[in-house]
Coordinates of C-alpha atoms and ligand atoms in Angstrom, one line a residue:
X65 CA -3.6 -3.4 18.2
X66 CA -1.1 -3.4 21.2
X67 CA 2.3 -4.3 21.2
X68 CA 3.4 -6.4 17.8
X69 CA 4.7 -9.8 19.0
X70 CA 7.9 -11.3 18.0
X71 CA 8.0 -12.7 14.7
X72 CA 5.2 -10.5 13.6
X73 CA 5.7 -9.6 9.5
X74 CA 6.0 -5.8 9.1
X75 CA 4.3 -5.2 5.2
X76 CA 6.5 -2.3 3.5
X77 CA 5.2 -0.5 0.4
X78 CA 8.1 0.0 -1.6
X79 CA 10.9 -1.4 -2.0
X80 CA 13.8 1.1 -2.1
X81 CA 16.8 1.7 -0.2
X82 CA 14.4 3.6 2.9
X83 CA 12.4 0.3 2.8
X84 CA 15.9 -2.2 2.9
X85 CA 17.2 0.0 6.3
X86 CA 13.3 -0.5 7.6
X87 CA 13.5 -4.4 7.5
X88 CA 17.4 -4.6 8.5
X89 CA 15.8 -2.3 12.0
X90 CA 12.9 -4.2 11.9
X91 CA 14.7 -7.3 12.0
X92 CA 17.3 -6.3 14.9
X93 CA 13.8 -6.1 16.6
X94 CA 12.5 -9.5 16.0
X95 CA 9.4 -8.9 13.1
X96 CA 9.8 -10.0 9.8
X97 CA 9.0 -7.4 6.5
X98 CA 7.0 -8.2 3.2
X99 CA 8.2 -5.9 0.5
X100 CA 5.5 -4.7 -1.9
X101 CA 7.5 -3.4 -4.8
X102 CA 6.1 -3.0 -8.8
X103 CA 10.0 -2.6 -10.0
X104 CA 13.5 -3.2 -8.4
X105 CA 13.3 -4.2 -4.8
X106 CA 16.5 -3.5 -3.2
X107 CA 15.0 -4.2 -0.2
X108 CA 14.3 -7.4 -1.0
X109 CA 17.5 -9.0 -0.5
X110 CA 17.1 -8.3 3.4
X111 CA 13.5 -8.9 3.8
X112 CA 11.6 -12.2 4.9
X113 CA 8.9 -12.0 1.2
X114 CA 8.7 -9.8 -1.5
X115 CA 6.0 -9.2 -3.8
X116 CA 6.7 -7.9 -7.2
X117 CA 3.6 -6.9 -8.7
X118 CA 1.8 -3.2 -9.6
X119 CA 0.0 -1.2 -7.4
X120 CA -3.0 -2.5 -9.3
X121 CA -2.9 -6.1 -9.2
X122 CA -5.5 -6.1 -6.7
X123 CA -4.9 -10.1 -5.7
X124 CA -1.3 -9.3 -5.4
X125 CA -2.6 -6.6 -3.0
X126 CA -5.3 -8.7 -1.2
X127 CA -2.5 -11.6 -0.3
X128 CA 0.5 -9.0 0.5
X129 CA -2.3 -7.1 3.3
X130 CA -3.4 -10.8 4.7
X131 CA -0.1 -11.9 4.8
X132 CA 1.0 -9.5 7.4
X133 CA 0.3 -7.7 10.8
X134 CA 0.5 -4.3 9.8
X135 CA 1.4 -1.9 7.0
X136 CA 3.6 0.7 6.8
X137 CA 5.2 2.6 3.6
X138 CA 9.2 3.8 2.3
X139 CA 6.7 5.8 -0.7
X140 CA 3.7 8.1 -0.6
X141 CA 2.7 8.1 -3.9
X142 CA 0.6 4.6 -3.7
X143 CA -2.7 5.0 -5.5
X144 CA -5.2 5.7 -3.4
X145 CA -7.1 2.4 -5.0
X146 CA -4.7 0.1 -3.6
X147 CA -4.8 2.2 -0.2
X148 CA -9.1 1.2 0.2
X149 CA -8.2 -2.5 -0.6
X150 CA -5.0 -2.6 1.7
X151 CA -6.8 -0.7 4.6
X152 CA -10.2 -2.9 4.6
X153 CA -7.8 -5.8 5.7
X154 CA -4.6 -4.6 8.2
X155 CA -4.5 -1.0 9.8
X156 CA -1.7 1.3 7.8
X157 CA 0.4 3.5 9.6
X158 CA 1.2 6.3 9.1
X159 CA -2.9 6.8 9.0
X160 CA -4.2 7.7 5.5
X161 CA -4.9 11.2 5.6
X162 CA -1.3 12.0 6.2
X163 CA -0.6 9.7 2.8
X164 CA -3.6 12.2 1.6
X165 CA -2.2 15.5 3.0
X166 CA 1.4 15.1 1.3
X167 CA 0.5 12.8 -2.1
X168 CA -0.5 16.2 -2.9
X169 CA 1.2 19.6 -2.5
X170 CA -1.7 22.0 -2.8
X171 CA -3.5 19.3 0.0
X172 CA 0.0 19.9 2.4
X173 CA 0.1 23.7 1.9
X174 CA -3.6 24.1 2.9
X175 CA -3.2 21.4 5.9
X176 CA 0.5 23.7 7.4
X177 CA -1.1 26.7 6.9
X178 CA -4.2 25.9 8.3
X179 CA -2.7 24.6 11.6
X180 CA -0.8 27.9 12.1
X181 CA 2.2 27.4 10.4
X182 CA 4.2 29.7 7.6
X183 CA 4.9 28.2 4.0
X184 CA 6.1 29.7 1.1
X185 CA 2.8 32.3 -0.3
X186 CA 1.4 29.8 -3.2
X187 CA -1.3 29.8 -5.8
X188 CA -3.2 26.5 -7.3
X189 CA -2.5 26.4 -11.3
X190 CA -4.7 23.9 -12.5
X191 CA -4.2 24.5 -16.0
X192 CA -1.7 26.2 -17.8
X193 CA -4.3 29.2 -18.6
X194 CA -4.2 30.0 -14.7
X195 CA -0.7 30.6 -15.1
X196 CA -0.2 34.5 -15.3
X197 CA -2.6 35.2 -12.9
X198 CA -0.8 33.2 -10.4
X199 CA 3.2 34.8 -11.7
X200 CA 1.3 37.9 -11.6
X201 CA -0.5 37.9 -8.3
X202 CA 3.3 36.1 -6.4
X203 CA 5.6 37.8 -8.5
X204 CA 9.1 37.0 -9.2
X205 CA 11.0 34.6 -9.0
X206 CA 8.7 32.0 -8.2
X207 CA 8.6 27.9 -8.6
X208 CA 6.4 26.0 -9.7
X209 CA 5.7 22.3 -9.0
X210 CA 3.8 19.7 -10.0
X211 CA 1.2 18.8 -7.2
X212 CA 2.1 15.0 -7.4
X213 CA 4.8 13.0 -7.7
X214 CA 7.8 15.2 -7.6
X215 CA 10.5 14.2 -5.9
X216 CA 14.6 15.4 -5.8
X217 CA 13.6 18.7 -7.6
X218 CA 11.7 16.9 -10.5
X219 CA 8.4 18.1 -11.6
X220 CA 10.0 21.9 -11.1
X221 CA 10.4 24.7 -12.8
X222 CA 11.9 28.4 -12.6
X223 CA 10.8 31.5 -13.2
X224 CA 13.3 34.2 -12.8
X225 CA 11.3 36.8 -14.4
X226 CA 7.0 37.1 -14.6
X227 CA 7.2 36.6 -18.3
X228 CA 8.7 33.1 -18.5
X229 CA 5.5 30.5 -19.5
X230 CA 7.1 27.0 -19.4
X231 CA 4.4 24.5 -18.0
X232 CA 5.0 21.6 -16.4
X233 CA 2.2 19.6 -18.0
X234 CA 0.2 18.7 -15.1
X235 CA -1.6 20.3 -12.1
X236 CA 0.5 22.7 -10.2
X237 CA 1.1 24.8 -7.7
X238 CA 3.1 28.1 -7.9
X239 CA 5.3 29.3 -4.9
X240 CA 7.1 32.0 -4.4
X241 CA 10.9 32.0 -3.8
X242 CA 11.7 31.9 0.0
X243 CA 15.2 34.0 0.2
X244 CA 16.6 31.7 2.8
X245 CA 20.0 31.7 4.9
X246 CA 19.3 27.7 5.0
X247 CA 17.6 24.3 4.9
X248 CA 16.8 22.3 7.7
X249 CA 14.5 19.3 8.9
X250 CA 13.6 18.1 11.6
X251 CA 12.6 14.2 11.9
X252 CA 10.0 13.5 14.5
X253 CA 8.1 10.6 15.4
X254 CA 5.3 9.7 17.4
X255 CA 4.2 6.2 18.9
X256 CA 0.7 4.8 19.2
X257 CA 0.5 6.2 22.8
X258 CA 0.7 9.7 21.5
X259 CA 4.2 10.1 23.0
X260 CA 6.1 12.7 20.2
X261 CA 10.2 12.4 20.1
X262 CA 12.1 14.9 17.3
X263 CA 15.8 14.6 16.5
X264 CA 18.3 17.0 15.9
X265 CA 17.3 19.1 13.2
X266 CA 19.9 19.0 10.7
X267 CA 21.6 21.4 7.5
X268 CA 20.8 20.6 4.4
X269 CA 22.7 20.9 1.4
X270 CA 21.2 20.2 -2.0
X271 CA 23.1 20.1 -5.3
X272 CA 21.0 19.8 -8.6
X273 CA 17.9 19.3 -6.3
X274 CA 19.0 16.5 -4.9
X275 CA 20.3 16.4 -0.8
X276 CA 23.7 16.0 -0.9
X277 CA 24.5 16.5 2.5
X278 CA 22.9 16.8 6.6
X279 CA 25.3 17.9 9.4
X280 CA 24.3 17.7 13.0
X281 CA 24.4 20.3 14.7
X282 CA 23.0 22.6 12.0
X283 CA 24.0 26.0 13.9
X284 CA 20.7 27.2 14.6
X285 CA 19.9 29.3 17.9
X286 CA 18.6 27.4 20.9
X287 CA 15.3 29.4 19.6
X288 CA 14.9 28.6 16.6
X289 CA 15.9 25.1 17.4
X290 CA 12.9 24.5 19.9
X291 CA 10.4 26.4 17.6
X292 CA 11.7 23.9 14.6
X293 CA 10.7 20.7 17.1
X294 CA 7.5 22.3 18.5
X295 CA 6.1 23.1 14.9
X296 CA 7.3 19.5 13.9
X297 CA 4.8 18.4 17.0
X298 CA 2.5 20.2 15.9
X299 CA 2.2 18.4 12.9
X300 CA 2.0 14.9 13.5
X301 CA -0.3 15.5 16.6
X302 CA -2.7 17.5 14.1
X303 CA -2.6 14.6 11.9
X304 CA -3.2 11.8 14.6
X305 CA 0.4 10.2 13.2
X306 CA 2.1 6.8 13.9
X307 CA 6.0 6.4 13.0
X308 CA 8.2 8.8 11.8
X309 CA 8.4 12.2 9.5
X310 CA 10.4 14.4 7.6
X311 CA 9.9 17.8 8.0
X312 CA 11.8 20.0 5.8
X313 CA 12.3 24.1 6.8
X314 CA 13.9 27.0 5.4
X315 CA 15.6 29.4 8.1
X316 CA 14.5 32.8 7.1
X317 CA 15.4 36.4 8.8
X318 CA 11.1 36.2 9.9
X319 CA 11.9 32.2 11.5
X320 CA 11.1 29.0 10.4
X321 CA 8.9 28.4 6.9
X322 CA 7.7 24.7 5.9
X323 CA 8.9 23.7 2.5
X324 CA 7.8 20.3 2.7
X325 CA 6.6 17.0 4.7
X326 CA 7.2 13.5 3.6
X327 CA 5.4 10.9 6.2
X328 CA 8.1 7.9 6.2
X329 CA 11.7 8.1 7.2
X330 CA 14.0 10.7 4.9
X331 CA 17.0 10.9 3.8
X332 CA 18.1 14.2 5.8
X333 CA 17.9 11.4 8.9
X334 CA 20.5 9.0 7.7
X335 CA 22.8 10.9 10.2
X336 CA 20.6 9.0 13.1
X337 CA 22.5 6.2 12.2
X338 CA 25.5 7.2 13.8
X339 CA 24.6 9.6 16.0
X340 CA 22.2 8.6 18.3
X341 CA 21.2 5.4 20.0
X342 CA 18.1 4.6 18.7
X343 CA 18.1 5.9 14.5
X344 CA 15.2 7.1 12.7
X345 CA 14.5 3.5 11.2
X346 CA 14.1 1.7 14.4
X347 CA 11.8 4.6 15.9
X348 CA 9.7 4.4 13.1
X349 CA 9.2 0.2 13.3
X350 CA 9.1 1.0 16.9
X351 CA 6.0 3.1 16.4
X352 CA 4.5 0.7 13.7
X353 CA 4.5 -1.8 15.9
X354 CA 3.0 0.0 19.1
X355 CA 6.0 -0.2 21.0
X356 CA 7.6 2.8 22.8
X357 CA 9.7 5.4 21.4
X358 CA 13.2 5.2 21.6
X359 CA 16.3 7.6 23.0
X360 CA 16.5 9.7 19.8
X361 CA 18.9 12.2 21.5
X362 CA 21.7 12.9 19.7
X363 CA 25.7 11.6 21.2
X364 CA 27.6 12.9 18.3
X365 CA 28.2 15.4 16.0
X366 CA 27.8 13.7 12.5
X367 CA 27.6 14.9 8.6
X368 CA 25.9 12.3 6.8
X369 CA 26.9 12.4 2.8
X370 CA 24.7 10.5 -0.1
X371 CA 27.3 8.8 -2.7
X372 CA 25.1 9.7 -6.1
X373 CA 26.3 7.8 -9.0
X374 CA 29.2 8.3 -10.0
X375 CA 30.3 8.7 -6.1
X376 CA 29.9 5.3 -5.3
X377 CA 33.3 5.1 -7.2
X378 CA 34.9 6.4 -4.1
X379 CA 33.6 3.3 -2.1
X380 CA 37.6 1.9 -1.7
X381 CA 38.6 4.8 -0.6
X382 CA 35.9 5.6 2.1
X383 CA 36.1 2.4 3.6
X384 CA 39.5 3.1 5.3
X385 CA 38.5 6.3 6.6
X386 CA 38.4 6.4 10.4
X387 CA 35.2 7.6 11.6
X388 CA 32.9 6.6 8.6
X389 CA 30.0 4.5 8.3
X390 CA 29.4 3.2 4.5
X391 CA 26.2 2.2 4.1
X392 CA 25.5 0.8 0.9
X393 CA 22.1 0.0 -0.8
X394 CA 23.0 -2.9 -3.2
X395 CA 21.9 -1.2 -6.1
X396 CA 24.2 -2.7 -8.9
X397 CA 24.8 0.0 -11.7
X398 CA 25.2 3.5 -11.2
X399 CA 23.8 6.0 -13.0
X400 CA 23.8 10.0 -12.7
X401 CA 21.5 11.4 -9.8
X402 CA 20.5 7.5 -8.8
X403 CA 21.4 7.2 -4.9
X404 CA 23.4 4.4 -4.5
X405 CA 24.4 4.4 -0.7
X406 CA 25.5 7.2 1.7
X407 CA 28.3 8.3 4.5
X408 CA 27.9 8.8 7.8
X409 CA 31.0 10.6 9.2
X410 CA 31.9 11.5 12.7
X411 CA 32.9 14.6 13.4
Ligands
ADP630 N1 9.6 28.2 -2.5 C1 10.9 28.0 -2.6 N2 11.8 29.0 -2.4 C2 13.2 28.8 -2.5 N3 13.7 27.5 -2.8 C3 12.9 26.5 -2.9 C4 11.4 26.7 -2.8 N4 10.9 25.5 -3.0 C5 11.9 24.6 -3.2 N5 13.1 25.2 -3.2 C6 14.4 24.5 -3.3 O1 14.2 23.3 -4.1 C7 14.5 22.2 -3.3 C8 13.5 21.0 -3.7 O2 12.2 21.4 -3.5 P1 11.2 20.6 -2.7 O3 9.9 21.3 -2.7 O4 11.7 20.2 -1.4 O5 10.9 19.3 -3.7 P2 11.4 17.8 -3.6 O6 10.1 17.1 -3.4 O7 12.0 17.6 -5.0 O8 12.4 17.6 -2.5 C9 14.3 22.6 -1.9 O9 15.1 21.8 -1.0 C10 14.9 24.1 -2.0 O10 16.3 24.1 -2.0
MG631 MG1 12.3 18.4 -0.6

């Protein structure tokens, strides 16, 4: 596929907030999205179809994939099922082994440190039994996380000392606490033709495992900023990737460890909104669609805040600050830890 013509439909797996600021950029461009969504789709309400079905309604599946040009994801935990069906009828970018490489966080860990790059020292715990010979082989403290599914700190546990046995019920994988001075990521994307562009990398602050809040510029040296982009390359050129990334780092006294990739937009790149010409959700339709990359660079200084639950209460207020961008993801109730839109505030 070459260029996506206008009025193409863009098909979106999931149907989130990530997958509503997809269609809103990938309408400014001209295609249309089809939301595939199992539960509430507050995407829906600015895309051209929705589909409300499960990831295993196979004819649901069949007409979503022939109802569309090309397929791209807000989620990376679809079953791999629904992946063979999708991908026997439209291509699916990103490709499917960078799905397979991050569904799974034993799979990521052996893919970044096979490439070269440092993560946190980890052990596979299969079964609960494996347990003490992982907490005694890493020592203490350590985390350990379920392989799949875990997302804003769920699926985790603690250990502060090698005695501690909780289990987290399901495949795992152990890690060793990284002593870092701070979290960063780095969003990069790359387009059809190969061509790579990163933003910024931006501080992270997370409260109760949950990101709370990314500032541009993060402080890092000029150093440590180029070795964040060129590992971030590194990446998605190993992995043959199409759209955008979020790679996640923690800033150690030895450089630059990888906590974590997720292979659609992230939330650390909200600040794009504001700060640069061309924002992480319009790169990544821009890539999906085979067109070239965009000016990620970065005009302003920005700190992008999430409003979780009860924060959306603030809303009033907020919307007579100067210098703020409310962006709101029409999520009707709130509820503790549920995002429910985000601030992006000049600085
Ligand atoms: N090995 C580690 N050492 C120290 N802190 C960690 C480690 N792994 C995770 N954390 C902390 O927990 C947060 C959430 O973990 P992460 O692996 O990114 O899971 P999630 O998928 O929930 O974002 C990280 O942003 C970091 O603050
Ligand atoms: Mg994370």
């Amino acid at each position: 596929m070459s260029e996506l013509p206008q009025g193409s439909v863009i098909g979106i797996l999931g149907g989130g907030q990530l997958g509503r600021m997809l269609s809103v950029a990938a309408s400014r461009l001209g295609y249309r999205t089809h939301i595939y969504e199992p539960g509430a789709a507050p995407a829906g309400d600015v895309a051209h179809v929705v589909t409300t079905a499960p990831y295993e309604d196979e004819a649901a599946l069949r007409a979503f994939a022939e109802s569309v040009d090309v397929i791209t994801y807000e989620f990376e935990n679809v079953p791999t099922a629904a992946l063979d069906l999708l991908e026997s009828l439209r291509p699916i970018r990103p490709n499917r082994r960078a799905l397979a490489v991050s569904q799974d966080r034993l799979t990521e860990k052996d893919f970044l440190t096979g490439i070269g790059l440092t993560t946190a020292p980890y052990r596979n715990v299969e079964t609960e039994a494996e347990l003490p010979a992982a907490l005694a082989a890493l020592g203490a403290p350590a985390i350990l996380k379920t392989r799949r599914m875990g997302y804003d700190g769920k699926g985790q546990i603690r250990f502060g000392d090698k005695d501690q046995r909780d289990w987290t019920g399901a495949p795992s994988v152990l890690e060793g606490f990284v002593k870092f001075s701070a979290e960063v990521s780095v969003i990069v994307a790359r387009g059809v033709d190969g061509q790579v562009s990163a933003f910024d990398p931006g501080l992270n602050v997370h409260r109760e495992g949950i990101l709370r809040t990314t500032t541009v510029p993060c402080g890092l040296s000029q150093a440590l900023l180029t070795d964040a982009v060129l590992l971030a390359a590194k990446i998605v050129n190993a992995l043959d990737y199409v759209g955008v990334m979020g790679v996640e780092l923690f800033v150690t006294p030895k450089g630059l460890i990888v906590n974590e990739i997720a292979p659609r937009v992230h939330n650390s790149g909200h600040w794009t909104q504001a700060g640069c010409a061309v924002d992480q959700f319009e790169q990544h339709i821009r890539a999906v669609a085979g067109l070239p990359l965009g000016d990620g660079q970065r005009y302003a200084d920005v700190e992008m805040e999430n409003l979780i639950g009860d924060d959306v209460l603030r809303v009033p207020e907020l919307l007579k600050q100067p210098r703020t961008q409310v962006h709101l993801y029409g999520k009707g109730a709130h509820r503790p830890g549920r995002k429910m839109g985000h601030i992006n505030r000049l600085l």
